[in-house]
Coordinates of C-alpha atoms in Angstrom, one line a residue:
Chain T
X828 CA 32.2 64.8 51.7
X829 CA 31.4 66.3 55.2
X830 CA 35.0 67.7 55.3
X831 CA 34.4 69.4 51.9
X832 CA 31.1 70.8 53.2
X833 CA 32.9 72.1 56.4
X834 CA 35.6 73.6 54.3
X835 CA 33.1 75.4 52.1
X836 CA 31.1 76.8 55.0
X837 CA 34.2 78.1 56.8
X838 CA 35.4 79.8 53.6
X839 CA 32.0 81.3 53.1
X840 CA 32.1 82.6 56.6
X841 CA 35.6 84.0 56.0
X842 CA 34.3 85.8 52.9
X843 CA 31.3 87.2 54.8
X844 CA 33.7 88.5 57.5
X845 CA 36.0 90.0 54.9
X846 CA 33.2 91.8 53.2
X847 CA 31.8 93.1 56.5
X848 CA 35.3 94.3 57.4
X849 CA 35.9 96.0 54.0
X850 CA 32.4 97.6 54.1
X851 CA 33.0 98.9 57.6
X852 CA 36.6 100.1 57.4
X853 CA 37.2 100.5 53.7
X854 CA 33.8 101.6 52.5
X855 CA 33.1 102.1 48.8
X856 CA 33.1 105.8 48.3
X857 CA 30.2 107.1 46.3
X858 CA 32.5 108.8 43.8
X859 CA 34.6 105.7 43.0
X860 CA 33.1 103.1 40.6
X861 CA 32.4 99.8 42.3
X862 CA 35.8 98.1 42.9
X863 CA 36.3 94.4 42.4
X864 CA 36.7 92.4 45.7
X865 CA 40.3 91.8 44.7
X866 CA 40.9 95.6 44.4
X867 CA 39.2 96.2 47.7
X868 CA 41.4 93.6 49.4
X869 CA 44.5 95.2 47.8
X870 CA 43.3 98.6 49.2
X871 CA 43.3 97.2 52.7
X872 CA 46.6 95.3 52.2
X873 CA 48.2 98.5 50.9
X874 CA 47.0 100.5 54.0
X875 CA 48.3 97.9 56.4
X876 CA 51.6 97.4 54.5
X877 CA 50.7 93.7 53.8
X878 CA 51.7 91.7 50.7
X879 CA 49.5 92.9 47.8
X880 CA 47.9 89.6 46.7
X881 CA 44.2 90.7 46.4
X882 CA 43.4 87.4 48.1
X883 CA 42.3 86.7 51.7
X884 CA 45.6 85.2 52.8
X885 CA 46.7 84.4 56.3
X886 CA 48.3 87.7 57.1
X887 CA 45.2 89.6 55.9
X888 CA 43.0 87.4 58.0
X889 CA 45.3 88.0 61.0
X890 CA 45.1 91.7 60.6
X891 CA 41.3 91.6 60.5
X892 CA 41.4 89.9 63.9
X893 CA 43.4 92.7 65.6
X894 CA 41.6 94.9 68.2
X895 CA 41.1 98.3 66.7
X896 CA 39.3 101.6 66.5
X897 CA 35.8 101.6 65.0
X898 CA 36.4 104.5 62.6
X899 CA 36.9 103.7 58.9
X900 CA 40.5 103.7 57.6
X901 CA 39.8 105.7 54.5
X902 CA 38.4 109.1 55.5
X903 CA 35.1 109.7 53.9
Chain L
X1209 CA 48.4 111.3 58.7
X1210 CA 44.9 112.1 57.4
X1211 CA 42.2 114.6 58.3
X1212 CA 38.5 114.1 57.7
X1213 CA 37.0 115.4 54.4
X1214 CA 36.5 119.1 54.6
X1215 CA 39.1 119.3 57.4
X1216 CA 36.6 119.7 60.2
X1217 CA 38.3 121.3 63.3
X1218 CA 37.3 123.3 66.4
X1219 CA 37.3 127.0 65.8
X1220 CA 38.2 127.7 69.4
X1221 CA 41.3 126.7 71.4
X1222 CA 39.5 126.2 74.8
X1223 CA 37.5 122.9 74.7
X1224 CA 35.4 121.3 77.4
X1225 CA 35.0 117.6 78.1
X1226 CA 32.6 115.6 80.3
X1227 CA 32.9 112.0 81.5
X1228 CA 29.3 111.0 81.3
X1229 CA 29.7 107.6 82.9
X1230 CA 32.3 105.1 84.1
X1231 CA 33.4 101.6 83.3
X1232 CA 33.3 99.2 86.3
X1233 CA 36.7 97.9 85.3
X1234 CA 38.7 100.7 87.0
X1235 CA 38.4 103.0 90.0
X1236 CA 36.8 106.3 88.8
X1237 CA 39.9 108.3 89.8
X1238 CA 42.0 106.1 87.5
X1239 CA 39.6 106.8 84.6
X1240 CA 39.7 110.5 85.3
X1241 CA 43.5 110.4 85.3
X1242 CA 43.7 108.4 82.1
X1243 CA 41.4 110.7 80.3
X1244 CA 43.2 113.8 81.6
X1245 CA 46.6 112.4 80.4
X1246 CA 45.1 111.4 77.1
X1247 CA 44.1 115.0 76.4
X1248 CA 47.5 116.2 77.5
X1249 CA 49.0 114.2 74.6
X1250 CA 47.4 116.8 72.3
X1251 CA 47.6 119.9 74.4
X1252 CA 51.3 119.4 74.9
X1253 CA 51.9 120.0 71.2
X1254 CA 49.2 122.5 70.2
X1255 CA 47.6 125.7 71.7
X1256 CA 44.6 123.7 72.7
X1257 CA 43.4 123.7 76.3
X1258 CA 40.9 121.2 77.8
X1259 CA 38.7 121.9 80.7
X1260 CA 36.6 119.2 82.4
X1261 CA 32.9 120.0 83.2
X1262 CA 30.6 117.9 85.3
X1263 CA 27.1 118.7 84.0
X1264 CA 25.3 119.8 80.9
X1265 CA 26.8 119.7 77.4
X1266 CA 30.5 119.7 76.7
X1267 CA 32.3 119.8 73.4
X1268 CA 33.6 116.3 73.9
X1269 CA 31.2 114.0 75.7
X1270 CA 32.9 110.7 76.9
X1271 CA 30.9 107.6 77.6
X1272 CA 31.3 103.9 78.1
X1273 CA 28.6 101.8 76.4
X1274 CA 27.8 98.3 75.1
X1275 CA 26.2 97.2 71.8
X1276 CA 23.8 99.6 70.3
X1277 CA 24.1 102.9 72.2
X1278 CA 22.1 105.4 70.3
X1279 CA 24.5 106.7 67.7
X1280 CA 23.7 104.1 65.0
X1281 CA 27.2 102.5 65.3
X1282 CA 26.7 99.6 67.7
X1283 CA 29.7 98.0 69.4
X1284 CA 30.5 94.4 68.7
X1285 CA 31.3 92.7 72.0
X1286 CA 34.7 91.9 73.5
X1287 CA 37.6 92.3 71.0
X1288 CA 37.5 93.7 67.5
X1289 CA 36.2 97.3 67.8
X1290 CA 37.3 99.0 71.1
X1291 CA 36.0 102.5 70.7
X1292 CA 35.0 105.2 68.2
X1293 CA 34.8 109.0 68.2
X1294 CA 33.2 111.7 66.0
X1295 CA 35.0 114.5 64.1
X1296 CA 34.7 118.0 65.4
X1297 CA 31.2 119.6 65.1
X1298 CA 28.0 120.4 66.9
X1299 CA 26.0 117.9 68.8
X1300 CA 27.6 114.4 68.7
X1301 CA 30.6 116.0 66.9
X1302 CA 33.8 115.4 69.0
X1303 CA 32.2 112.8 71.3
X1304 CA 34.1 109.6 72.2
X1305 CA 32.5 106.2 73.0
X1306 CA 34.3 103.3 74.6
X1307 CA 33.0 99.7 74.3
X1308 CA 32.4 98.5 77.9
X1309 CA 32.5 94.8 76.7
X1310 CA 36.2 95.3 76.7
X1311 CA 38.2 95.0 79.9
X1312 CA 39.8 98.5 80.4
X1313 CA 43.0 98.7 82.3
X1314 CA 45.7 101.1 83.3
X1315 CA 48.5 98.7 82.5
X1316 CA 49.4 96.1 79.9
X1317 CA 46.6 93.7 80.6
X1318 CA 43.6 93.7 78.3
X1319 CA 43.1 97.2 76.8
X1320 CA 44.9 100.3 78.0
X1321 CA 42.4 103.1 78.5
X1322 CA 44.9 105.9 78.2
X1323 CA 46.2 104.7 74.8
X1324 CA 42.8 104.2 73.3
X1325 CA 41.5 107.5 74.7
X1326 CA 44.4 109.4 73.3
X1327 CA 43.7 107.8 69.9
X1328 CA 40.0 108.6 70.0
X1329 CA 40.6 112.2 71.1
X1330 CA 42.7 112.5 68.0
X1331 CA 39.5 111.9 66.0
X1332 CA 37.6 114.2 68.3
X1333 CA 40.0 116.9 67.2
X1334 CA 39.9 116.2 63.5
X1335 CA 42.5 113.5 62.7
X1336 CA 41.4 110.4 60.8
X1337 CA 43.5 107.2 60.6
X1338 CA 47.2 107.2 59.7
X1339 CA 48.8 104.3 57.9
X1340 CA 52.1 104.9 59.6
X1341 CA 52.8 102.0 61.9
X1342 CA 53.7 103.2 65.3
X1343 CA 51.6 106.4 64.9
X1344 CA 49.0 106.9 67.6
X1345 CA 46.4 107.3 64.9
X1346 CA 47.2 103.9 63.3
X1347 CA 43.9 102.0 63.6
X1348 CA 45.1 98.8 65.2
X1349 CA 45.7 98.7 68.9
X1350 CA 49.1 97.9 70.3
X1351 CA 50.4 98.4 73.8
X1352 CA 53.2 100.8 74.6
X1353 CA 54.1 101.8 78.2
X1354 CA 52.0 105.0 78.9
X1355 CA 54.8 106.2 81.1
X1356 CA 57.2 106.4 78.2
X1357 CA 54.6 107.1 75.5
X1358 CA 55.6 109.7 72.9
X1359 CA 53.5 111.1 70.1
X1360 CA 55.0 110.2 66.7
X1361 CA 56.1 112.9 64.3
X1362 CA 53.3 111.9 61.9
X1363 CA 50.6 112.5 64.6
X1364 CA 52.3 115.8 65.6
X1365 CA 52.4 117.0 62.0
X1366 CA 48.7 116.2 61.6
X1367 CA 47.4 117.9 64.7
X1368 CA 49.7 121.0 64.2
X1369 CA 48.4 121.2 60.6
X1370 CA 44.9 121.7 62.2
X1371 CA 45.8 123.8 65.2
X1372 CA 49.3 125.1 64.9
X1373 CA 52.2 124.6 67.3
X1374 CA 52.1 125.2 71.0
X1375 CA 53.4 128.8 71.6
X1376 CA 56.5 128.7 73.7

């Protein structure tokens, strides 16, 4: 039971980190309708030439950890 | 490559820069030299010229800062975001800020100041991020030896689209 709880809390944190990353570097542009989280993940995976899964997989998580510039990746 | 919406660029070819403060990680002369060489990356392939000034306002104000530093885009501690810069324009336009929670270096330890500065000055001149791996304007940091650093064709096309080629 605690393992499950731990698992959930870490995946919640991953999800929060992911949304913060997407909001910061792949912000929803005012003109585009609200994209699904899966589409937003694909947008990031496409930019970084990752496998397009629409899911927070290991290589996407690894990319998010890379030191980087603070400017968004889609120019807006 | 990408430029910012509306293609903001400097309307003059002679730009000034000022190093407002220094990181304690490197001798000031090393910072001066890394910044000078980072501007040369762009002046080598365009008609742009960069002149350092030591007081008052410059087109490109360069500062080292931690956390919230007055522009509404706080840094996030060691790792993750290393620096940011603003597209050409009045006031904060063109300015470049470096996160002093990072450990800045002139070699391959920690974060190489020359490489990050050359990237940020690309933003200061009007380039956004490129999705070409290996391009200087690619958003993720990766070390290459500054002594053998060469601007990628993608970066060159982008900056020359904004300012033209260097006249022979």
